[in-house]
PDB file of C-alpha atoms in Angstrom:
ATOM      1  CA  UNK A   1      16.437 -11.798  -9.179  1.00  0.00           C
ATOM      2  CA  UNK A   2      14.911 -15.459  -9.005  1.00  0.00           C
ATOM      3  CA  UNK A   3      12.686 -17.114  -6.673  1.00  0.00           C
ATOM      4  CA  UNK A   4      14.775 -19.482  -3.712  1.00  0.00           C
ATOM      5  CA  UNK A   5      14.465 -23.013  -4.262  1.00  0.00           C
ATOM      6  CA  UNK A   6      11.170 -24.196  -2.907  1.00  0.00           C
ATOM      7  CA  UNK A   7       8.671 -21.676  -3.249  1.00  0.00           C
ATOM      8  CA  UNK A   8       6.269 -23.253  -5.373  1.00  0.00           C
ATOM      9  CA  UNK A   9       2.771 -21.890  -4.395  1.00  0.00           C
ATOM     10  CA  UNK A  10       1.571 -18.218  -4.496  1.00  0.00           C
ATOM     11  CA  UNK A  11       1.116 -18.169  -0.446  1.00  0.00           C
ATOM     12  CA  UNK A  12       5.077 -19.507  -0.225  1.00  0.00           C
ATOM     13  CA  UNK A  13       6.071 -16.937  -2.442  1.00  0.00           C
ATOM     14  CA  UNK A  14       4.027 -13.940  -0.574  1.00  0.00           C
ATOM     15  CA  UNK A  15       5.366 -14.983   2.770  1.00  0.00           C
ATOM     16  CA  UNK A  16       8.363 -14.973   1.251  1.00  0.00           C
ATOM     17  CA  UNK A  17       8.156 -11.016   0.584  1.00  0.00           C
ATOM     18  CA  UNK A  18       6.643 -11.023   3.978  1.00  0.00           C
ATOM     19  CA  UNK A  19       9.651 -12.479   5.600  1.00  0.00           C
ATOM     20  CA  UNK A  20      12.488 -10.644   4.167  1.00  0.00           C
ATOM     21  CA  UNK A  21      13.643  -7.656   6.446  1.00  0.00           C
ATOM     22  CA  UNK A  22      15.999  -5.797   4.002  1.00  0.00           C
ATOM     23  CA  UNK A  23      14.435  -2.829   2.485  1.00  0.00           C
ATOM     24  CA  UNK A  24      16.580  -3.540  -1.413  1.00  0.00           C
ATOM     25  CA  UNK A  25      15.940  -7.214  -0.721  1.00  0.00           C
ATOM     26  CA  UNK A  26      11.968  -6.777  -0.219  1.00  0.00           C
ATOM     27  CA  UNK A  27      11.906  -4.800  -3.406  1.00  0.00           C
ATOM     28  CA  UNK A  28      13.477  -7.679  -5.225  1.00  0.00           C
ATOM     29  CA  UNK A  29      11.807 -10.530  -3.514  1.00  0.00           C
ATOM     30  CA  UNK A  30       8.267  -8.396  -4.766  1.00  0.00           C
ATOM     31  CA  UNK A  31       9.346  -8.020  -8.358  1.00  0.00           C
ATOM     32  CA  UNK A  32      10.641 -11.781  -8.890  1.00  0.00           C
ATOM     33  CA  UNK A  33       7.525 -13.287  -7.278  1.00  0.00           C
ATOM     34  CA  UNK A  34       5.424 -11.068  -9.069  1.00  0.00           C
ATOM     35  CA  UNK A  35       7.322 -12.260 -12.294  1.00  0.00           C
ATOM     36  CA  UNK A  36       7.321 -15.429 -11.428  1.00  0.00           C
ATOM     37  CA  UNK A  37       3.402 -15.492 -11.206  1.00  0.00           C
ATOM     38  CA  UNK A  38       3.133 -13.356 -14.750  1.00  0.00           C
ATOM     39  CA  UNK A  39       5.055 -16.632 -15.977  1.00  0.00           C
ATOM     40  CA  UNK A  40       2.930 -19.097 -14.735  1.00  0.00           C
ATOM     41  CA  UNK A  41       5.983 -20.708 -12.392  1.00  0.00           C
ATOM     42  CA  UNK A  42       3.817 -20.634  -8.839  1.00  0.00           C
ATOM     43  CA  UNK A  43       0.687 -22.429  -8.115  1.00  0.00           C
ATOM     44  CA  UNK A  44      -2.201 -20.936  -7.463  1.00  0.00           C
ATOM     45  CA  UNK A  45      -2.434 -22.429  -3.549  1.00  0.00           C
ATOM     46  CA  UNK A  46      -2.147 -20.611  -0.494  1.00  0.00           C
ATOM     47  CA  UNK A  47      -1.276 -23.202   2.308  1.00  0.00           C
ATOM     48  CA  UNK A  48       1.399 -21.137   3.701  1.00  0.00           C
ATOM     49  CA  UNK A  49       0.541 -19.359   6.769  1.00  0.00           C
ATOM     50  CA  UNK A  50       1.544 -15.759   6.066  1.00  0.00           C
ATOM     51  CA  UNK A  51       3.101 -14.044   9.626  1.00  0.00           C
ATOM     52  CA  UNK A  52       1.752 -11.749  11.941  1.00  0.00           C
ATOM     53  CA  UNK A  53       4.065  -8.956  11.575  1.00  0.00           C
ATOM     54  CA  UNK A  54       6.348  -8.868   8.493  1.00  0.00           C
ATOM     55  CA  UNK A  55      10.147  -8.899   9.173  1.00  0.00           C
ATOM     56  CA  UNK A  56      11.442  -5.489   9.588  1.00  0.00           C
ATOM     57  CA  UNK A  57      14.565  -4.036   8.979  1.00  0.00           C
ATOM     58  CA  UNK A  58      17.166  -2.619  11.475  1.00  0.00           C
ATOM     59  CA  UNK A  59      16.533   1.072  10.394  1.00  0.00           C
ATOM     60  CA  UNK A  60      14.124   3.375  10.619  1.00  0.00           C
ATOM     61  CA  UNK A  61      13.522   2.980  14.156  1.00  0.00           C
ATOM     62  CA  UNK A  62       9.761   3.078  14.636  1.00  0.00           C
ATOM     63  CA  UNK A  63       7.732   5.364  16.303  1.00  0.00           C
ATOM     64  CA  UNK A  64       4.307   5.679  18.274  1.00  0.00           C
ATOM     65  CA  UNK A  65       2.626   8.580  15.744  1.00  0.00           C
ATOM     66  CA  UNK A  66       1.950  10.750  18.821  1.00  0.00           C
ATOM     67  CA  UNK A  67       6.756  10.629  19.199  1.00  0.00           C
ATOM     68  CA  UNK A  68       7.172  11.179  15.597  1.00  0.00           C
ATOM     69  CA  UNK A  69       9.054  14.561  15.411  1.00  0.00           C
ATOM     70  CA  UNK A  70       7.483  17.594  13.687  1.00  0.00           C
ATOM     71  CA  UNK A  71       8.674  18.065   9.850  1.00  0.00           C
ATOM     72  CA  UNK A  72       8.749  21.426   9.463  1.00  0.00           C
ATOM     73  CA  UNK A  73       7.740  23.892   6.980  1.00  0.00           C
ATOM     74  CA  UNK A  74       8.162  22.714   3.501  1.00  0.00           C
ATOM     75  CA  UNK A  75      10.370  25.355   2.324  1.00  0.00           C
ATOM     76  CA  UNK A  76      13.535  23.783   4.024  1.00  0.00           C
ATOM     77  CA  UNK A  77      15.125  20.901   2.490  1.00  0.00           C
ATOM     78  CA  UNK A  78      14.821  18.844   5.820  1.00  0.00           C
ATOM     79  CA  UNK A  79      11.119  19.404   5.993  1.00  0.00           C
ATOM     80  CA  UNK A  80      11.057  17.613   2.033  1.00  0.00           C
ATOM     81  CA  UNK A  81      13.501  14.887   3.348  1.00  0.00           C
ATOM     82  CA  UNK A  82      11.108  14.176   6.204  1.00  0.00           C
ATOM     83  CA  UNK A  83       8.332  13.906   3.835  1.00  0.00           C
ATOM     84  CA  UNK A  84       9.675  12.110   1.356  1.00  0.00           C
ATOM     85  CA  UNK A  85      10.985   9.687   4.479  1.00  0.00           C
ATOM     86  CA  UNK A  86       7.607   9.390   5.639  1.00  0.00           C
ATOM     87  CA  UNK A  87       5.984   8.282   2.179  1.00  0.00           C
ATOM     88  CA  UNK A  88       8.947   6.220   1.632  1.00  0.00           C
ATOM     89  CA  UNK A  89       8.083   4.233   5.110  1.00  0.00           C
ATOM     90  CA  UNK A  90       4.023   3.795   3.360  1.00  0.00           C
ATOM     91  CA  UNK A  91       5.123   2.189   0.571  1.00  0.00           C
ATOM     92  CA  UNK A  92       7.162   0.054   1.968  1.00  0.00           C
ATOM     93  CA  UNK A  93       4.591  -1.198   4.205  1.00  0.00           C
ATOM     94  CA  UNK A  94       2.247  -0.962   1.473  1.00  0.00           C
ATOM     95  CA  UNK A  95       4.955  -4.031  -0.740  1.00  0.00           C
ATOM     96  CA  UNK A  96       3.842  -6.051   2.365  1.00  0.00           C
ATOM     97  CA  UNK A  97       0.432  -5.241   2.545  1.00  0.00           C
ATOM     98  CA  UNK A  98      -0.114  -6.387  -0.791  1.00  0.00           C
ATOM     99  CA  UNK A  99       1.477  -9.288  -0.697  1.00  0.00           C
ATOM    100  CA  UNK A 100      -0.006 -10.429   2.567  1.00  0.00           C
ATOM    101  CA  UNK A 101      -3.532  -9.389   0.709  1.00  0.00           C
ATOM    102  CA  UNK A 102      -2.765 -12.477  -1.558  1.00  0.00           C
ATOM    103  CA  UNK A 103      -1.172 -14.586   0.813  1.00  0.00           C
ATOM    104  CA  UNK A 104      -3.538 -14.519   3.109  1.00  0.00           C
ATOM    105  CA  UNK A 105      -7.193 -14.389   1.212  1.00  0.00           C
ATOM    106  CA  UNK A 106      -6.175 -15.087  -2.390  1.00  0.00           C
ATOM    107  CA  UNK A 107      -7.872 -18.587  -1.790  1.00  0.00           C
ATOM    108  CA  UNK A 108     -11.168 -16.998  -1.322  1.00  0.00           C
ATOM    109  CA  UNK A 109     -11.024 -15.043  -5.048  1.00  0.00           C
ATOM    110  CA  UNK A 110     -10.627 -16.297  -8.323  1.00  0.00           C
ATOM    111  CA  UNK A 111      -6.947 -16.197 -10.227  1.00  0.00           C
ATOM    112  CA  UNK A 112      -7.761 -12.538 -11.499  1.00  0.00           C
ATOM    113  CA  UNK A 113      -7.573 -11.512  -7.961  1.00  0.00           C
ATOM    114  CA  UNK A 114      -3.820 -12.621  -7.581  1.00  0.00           C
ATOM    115  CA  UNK A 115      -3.334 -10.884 -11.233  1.00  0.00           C
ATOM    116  CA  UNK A 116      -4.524  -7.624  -9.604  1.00  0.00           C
ATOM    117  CA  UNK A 117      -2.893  -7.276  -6.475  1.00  0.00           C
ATOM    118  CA  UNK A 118       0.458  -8.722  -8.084  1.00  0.00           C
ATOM    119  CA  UNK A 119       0.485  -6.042 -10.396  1.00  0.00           C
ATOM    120  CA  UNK A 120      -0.277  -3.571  -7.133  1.00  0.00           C
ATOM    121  CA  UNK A 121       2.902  -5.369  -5.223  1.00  0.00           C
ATOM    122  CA  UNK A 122       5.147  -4.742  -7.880  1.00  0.00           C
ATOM    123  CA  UNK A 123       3.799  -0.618  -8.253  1.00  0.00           C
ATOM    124  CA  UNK A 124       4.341  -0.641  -4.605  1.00  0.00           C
ATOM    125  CA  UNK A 125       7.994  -1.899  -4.828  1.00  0.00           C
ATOM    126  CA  UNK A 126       8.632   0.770  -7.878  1.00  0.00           C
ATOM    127  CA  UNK A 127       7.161   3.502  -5.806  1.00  0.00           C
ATOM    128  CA  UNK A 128       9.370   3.163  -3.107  1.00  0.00           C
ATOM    129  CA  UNK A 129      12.171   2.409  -5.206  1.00  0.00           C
ATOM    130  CA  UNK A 130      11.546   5.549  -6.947  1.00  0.00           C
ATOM    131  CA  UNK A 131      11.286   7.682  -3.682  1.00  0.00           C
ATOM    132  CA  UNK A 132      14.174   5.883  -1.982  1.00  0.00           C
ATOM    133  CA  UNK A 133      16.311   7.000  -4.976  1.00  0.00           C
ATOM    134  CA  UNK A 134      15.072  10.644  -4.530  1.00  0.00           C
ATOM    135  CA  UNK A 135      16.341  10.787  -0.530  1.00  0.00           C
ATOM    136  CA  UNK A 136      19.568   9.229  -1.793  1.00  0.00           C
ATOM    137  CA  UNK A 137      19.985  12.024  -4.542  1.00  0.00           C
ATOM    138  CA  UNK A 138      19.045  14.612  -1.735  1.00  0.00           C
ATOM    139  CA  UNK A 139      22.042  13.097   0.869  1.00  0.00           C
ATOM    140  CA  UNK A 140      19.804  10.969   2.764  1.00  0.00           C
ATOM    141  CA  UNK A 141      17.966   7.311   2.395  1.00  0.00           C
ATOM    142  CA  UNK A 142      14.944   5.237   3.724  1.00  0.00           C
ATOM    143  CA  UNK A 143      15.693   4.379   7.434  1.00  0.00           C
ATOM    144  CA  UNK A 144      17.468   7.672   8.118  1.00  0.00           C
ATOM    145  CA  UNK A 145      15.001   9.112  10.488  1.00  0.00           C
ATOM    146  CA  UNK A 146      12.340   7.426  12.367  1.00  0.00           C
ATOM    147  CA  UNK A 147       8.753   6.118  11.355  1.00  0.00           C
ATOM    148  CA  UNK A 148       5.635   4.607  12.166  1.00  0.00           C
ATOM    149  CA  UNK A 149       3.809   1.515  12.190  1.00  0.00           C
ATOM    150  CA  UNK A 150       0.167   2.460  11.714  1.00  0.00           C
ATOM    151  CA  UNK A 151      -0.422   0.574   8.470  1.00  0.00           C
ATOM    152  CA  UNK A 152       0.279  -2.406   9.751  1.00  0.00           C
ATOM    153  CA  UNK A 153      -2.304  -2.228  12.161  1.00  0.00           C
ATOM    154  CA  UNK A 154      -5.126  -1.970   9.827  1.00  0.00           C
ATOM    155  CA  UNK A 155      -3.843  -5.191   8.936  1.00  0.00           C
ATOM    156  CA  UNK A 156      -3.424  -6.911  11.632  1.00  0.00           C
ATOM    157  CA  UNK A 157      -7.125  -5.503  12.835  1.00  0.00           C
ATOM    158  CA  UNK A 158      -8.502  -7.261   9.398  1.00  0.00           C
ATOM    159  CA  UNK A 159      -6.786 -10.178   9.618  1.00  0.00           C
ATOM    160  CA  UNK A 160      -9.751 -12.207   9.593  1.00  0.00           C
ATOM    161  CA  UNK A 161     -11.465 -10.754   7.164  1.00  0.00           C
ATOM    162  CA  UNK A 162     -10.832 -10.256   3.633  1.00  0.00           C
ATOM    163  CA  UNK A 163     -13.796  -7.606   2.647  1.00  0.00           C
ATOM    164  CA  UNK A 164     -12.754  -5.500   5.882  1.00  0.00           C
ATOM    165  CA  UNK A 165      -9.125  -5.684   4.705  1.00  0.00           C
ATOM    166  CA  UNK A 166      -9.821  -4.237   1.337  1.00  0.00           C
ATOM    167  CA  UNK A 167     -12.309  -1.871   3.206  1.00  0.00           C
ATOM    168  CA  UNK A 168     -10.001  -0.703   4.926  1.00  0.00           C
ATOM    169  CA  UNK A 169      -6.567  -1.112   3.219  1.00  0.00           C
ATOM    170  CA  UNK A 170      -7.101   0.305  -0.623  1.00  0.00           C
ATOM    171  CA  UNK A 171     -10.802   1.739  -0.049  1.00  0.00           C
ATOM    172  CA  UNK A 172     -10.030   3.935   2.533  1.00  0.00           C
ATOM    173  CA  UNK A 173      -6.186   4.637   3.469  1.00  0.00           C
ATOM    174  CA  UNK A 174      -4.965   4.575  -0.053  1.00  0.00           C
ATOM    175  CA  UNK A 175      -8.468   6.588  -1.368  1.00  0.00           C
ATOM    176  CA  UNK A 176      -7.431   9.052   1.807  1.00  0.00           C
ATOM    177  CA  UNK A 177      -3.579   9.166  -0.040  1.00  0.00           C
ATOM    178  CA  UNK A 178      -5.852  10.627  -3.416  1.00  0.00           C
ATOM    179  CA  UNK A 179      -7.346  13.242  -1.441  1.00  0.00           C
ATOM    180  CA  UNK A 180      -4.093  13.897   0.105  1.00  0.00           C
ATOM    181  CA  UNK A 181      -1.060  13.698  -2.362  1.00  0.00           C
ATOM    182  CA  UNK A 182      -2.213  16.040  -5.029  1.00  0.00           C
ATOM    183  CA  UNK A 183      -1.703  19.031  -2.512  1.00  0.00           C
ATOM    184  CA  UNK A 184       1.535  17.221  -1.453  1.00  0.00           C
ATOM    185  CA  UNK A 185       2.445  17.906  -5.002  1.00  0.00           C
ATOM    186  CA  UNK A 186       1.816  21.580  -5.456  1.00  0.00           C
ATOM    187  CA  UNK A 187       3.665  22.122  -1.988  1.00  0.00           C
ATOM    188  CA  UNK A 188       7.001  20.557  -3.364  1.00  0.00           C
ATOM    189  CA  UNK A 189       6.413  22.288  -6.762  1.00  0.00           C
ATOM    190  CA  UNK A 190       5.865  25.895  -5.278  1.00  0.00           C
ATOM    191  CA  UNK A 191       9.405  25.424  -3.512  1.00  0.00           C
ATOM    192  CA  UNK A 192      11.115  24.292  -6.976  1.00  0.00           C
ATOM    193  CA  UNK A 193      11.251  20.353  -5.856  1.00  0.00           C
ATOM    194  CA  UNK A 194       9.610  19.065  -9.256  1.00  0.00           C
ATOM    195  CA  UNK A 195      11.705  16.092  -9.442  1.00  0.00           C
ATOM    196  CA  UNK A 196       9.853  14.934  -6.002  1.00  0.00           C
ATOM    197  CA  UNK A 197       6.676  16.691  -7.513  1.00  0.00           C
ATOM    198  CA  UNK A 198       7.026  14.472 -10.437  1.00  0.00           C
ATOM    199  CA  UNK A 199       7.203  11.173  -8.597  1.00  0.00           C
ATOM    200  CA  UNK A 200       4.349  11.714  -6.615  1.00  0.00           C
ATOM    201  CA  UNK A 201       2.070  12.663  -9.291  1.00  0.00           C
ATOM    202  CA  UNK A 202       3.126   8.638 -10.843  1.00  0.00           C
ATOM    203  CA  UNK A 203       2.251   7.239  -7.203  1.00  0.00           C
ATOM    204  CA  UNK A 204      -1.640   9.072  -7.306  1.00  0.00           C
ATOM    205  CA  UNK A 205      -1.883   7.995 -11.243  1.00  0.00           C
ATOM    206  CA  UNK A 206      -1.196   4.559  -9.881  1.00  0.00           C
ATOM    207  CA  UNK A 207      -2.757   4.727  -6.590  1.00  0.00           C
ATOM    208  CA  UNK A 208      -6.203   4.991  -8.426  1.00  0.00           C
ATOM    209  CA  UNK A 209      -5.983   1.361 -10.120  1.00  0.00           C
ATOM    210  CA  UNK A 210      -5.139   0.479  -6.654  1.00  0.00           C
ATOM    211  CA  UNK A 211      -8.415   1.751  -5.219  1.00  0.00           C
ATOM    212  CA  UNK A 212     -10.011   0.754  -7.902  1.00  0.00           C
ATOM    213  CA  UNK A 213      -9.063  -2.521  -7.710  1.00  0.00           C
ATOM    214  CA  UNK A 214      -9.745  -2.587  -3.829  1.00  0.00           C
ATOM    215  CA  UNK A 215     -13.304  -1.339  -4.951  1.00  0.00           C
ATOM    216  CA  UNK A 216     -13.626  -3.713  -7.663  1.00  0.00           C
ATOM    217  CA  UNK A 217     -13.291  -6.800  -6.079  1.00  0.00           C
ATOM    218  CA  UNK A 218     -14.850  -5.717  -2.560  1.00  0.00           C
ATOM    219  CA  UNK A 219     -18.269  -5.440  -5.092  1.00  0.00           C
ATOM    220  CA  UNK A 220     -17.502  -8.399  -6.316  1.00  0.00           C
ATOM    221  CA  UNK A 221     -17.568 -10.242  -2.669  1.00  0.00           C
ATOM    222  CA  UNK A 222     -20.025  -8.649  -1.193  1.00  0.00           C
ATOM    223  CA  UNK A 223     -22.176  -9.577  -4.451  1.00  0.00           C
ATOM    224  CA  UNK A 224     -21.593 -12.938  -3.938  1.00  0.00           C
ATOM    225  CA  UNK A 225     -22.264 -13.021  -0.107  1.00  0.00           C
ATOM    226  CA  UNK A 226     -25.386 -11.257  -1.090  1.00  0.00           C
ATOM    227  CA  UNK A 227     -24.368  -7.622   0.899  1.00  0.00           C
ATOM    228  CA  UNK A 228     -25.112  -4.427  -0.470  1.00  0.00           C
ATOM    229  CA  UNK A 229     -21.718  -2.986  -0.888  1.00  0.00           C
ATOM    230  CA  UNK A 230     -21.619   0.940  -0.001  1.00  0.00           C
ATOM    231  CA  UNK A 231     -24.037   0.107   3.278  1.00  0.00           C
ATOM    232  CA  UNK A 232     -21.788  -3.351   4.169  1.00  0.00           C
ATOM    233  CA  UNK A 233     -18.313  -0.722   3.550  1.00  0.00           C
ATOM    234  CA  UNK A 234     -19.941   1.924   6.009  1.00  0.00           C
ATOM    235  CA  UNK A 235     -20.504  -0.191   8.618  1.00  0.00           C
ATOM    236  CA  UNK A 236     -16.994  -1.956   8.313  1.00  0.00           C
ATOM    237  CA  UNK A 237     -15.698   1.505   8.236  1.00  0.00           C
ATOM    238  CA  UNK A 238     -17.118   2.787  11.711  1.00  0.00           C
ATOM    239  CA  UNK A 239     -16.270  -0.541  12.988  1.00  0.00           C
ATOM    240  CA  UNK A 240     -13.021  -0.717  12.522  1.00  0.00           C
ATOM    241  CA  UNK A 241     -11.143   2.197  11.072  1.00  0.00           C
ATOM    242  CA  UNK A 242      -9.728   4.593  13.883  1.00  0.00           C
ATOM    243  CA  UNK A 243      -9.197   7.979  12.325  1.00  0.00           C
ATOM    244  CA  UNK A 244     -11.654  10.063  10.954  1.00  0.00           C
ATOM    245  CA  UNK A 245     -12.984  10.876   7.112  1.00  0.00           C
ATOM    246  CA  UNK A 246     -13.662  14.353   6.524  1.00  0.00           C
ATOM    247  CA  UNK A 247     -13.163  16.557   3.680  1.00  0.00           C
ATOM    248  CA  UNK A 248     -11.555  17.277   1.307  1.00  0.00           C
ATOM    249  CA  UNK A 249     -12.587  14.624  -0.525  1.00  0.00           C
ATOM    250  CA  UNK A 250     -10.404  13.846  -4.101  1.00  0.00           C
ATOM    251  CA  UNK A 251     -13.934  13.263  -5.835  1.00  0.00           C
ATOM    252  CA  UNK A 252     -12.541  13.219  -9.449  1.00  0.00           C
ATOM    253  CA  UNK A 253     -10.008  10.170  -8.412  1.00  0.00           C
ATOM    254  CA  UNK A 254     -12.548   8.654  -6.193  1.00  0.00           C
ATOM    255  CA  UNK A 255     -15.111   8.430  -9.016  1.00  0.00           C
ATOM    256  CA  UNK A 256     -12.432   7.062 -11.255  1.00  0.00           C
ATOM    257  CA  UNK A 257     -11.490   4.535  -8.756  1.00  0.00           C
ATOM    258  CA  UNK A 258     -15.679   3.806  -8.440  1.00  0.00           C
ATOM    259  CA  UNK A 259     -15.434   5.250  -5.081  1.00  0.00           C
ATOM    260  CA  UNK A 260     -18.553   6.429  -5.777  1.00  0.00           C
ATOM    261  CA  UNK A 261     -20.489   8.582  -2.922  1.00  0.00           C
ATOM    262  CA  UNK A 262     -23.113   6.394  -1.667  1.00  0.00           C
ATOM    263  CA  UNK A 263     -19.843   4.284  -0.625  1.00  0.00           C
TER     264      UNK A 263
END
């Protein structure tokens, strides 16, 4: 897939991604700008205003986390649809997130920053490609039950700020997904589901560059703003994010990601 006439500029291309509703369509628009900045054919410039709320697609309908209906126990195909459904609706969000990431503070980082979090977009597209493609082989498909929109208001919540956003977006939702996912895995393994075990185990492998690159380059600003990272990342933390971090803590993954734990 190629880029639409016009989109010259990094920020054009991101709110491009932003902007399209259609779940196969996002996952293309993600993979040709990402390509398209590999090749050198945008400019690194971010004039483009990227939108409040990315366009959303017809299905699933979403959800208020406290409606969401209960999934069930894993053992029953419908409870591994509903989960698979649910981490399908993440990474979705999460094509946007990164792409809005670049769009919307890639002017305040050097060109290595766009690198990064292009290469994240396009995991982010794969992974819910890859999941997507599990539903369909299990008689069902992304927007077949309902979902939630919680993601997207850690982003809308950091809009303003670029070291809160990766404080809050990769250092400590996708770092929570590390802790998470690997028992996510042994659940759909013990009930014979190792095709879906198989996936997920690529998302965490992934999902640790991710953190790590949210880590990386949240160092690197609060270095140059002349912030001590782990205290400056606490304080963001119990400022903004909503939910609460408790054990178990993925400290293996963490570590790899250098979420260290003074952070």
């Amino acid at each position: 897939m190629s880029l639409p006439p016009g989109l010259e500029t990094v920020g054009q291309a991101c709110a491009h991604v932003l902007l399209t509703p259609e779940p196969q369509a996002k996952l293309m628009a993600a993979r040709a700008v990402a390509r398209a900045w590999r090749l050198g054919r945008l400019r690194h410039g971010f004039e483009a205003a990227m939108p409040d709320m990315p366009a959303r697609p017809d299905a699933p309908m979403l959800l208020p986390p406290n409606r969401m209906p209960k999934r069930g126990r894993m053992g029953s195909e419908r409870a591994r649809i509903a989960m698979l459904h649910a981490l399908a609706h993440i990474e979705f969000v999460a094509i946007d997130l990164a792409f809005d990431l670049i769009g919307r503070f890639g002017g305040e980082f050097p060109p290595d920053f766009t690198d990064e979090w292009m290469r994240v977009g396009a995991d982010e597209a794969m992974h819910f490609a890859l999941i997507d493609r599990r539903l369909r082989q299990m008689g069902s498909h992304y927007g077949a039950l309902p979902a939630h929109d919680g993601l997207w208001e850690a982003a809308r919540e950091t809009a303003g700020d670029a070291l809160a956003r990766l404080a809050i977006v990769p250092m400590v939702l996708e770092a929570r997904a590390l802790d998470i996912t690997p028992a996510t895995v042994t659940r759909f393994e013990e009930v014979g589901d190792m095709a879906s075990g198989r996936i997920l185990r690529r998302i965490v492998t992934d999902e640790i560059r991710h953190v790590a690159a949210g880590t990386n380059w949240f160092n690197w600003a609060t270095n140059r703003r002349g912030l001590m990272a782990p205290a400056h990342y606490q304080m963001l933390v119990k400022r903004l994010f909503r939910g609460s971090l408790k054990p178990p803590f993925n400290d293996s993954a963490r570590r790899q990601a250098g979420l260290t734990e003074d952070f």
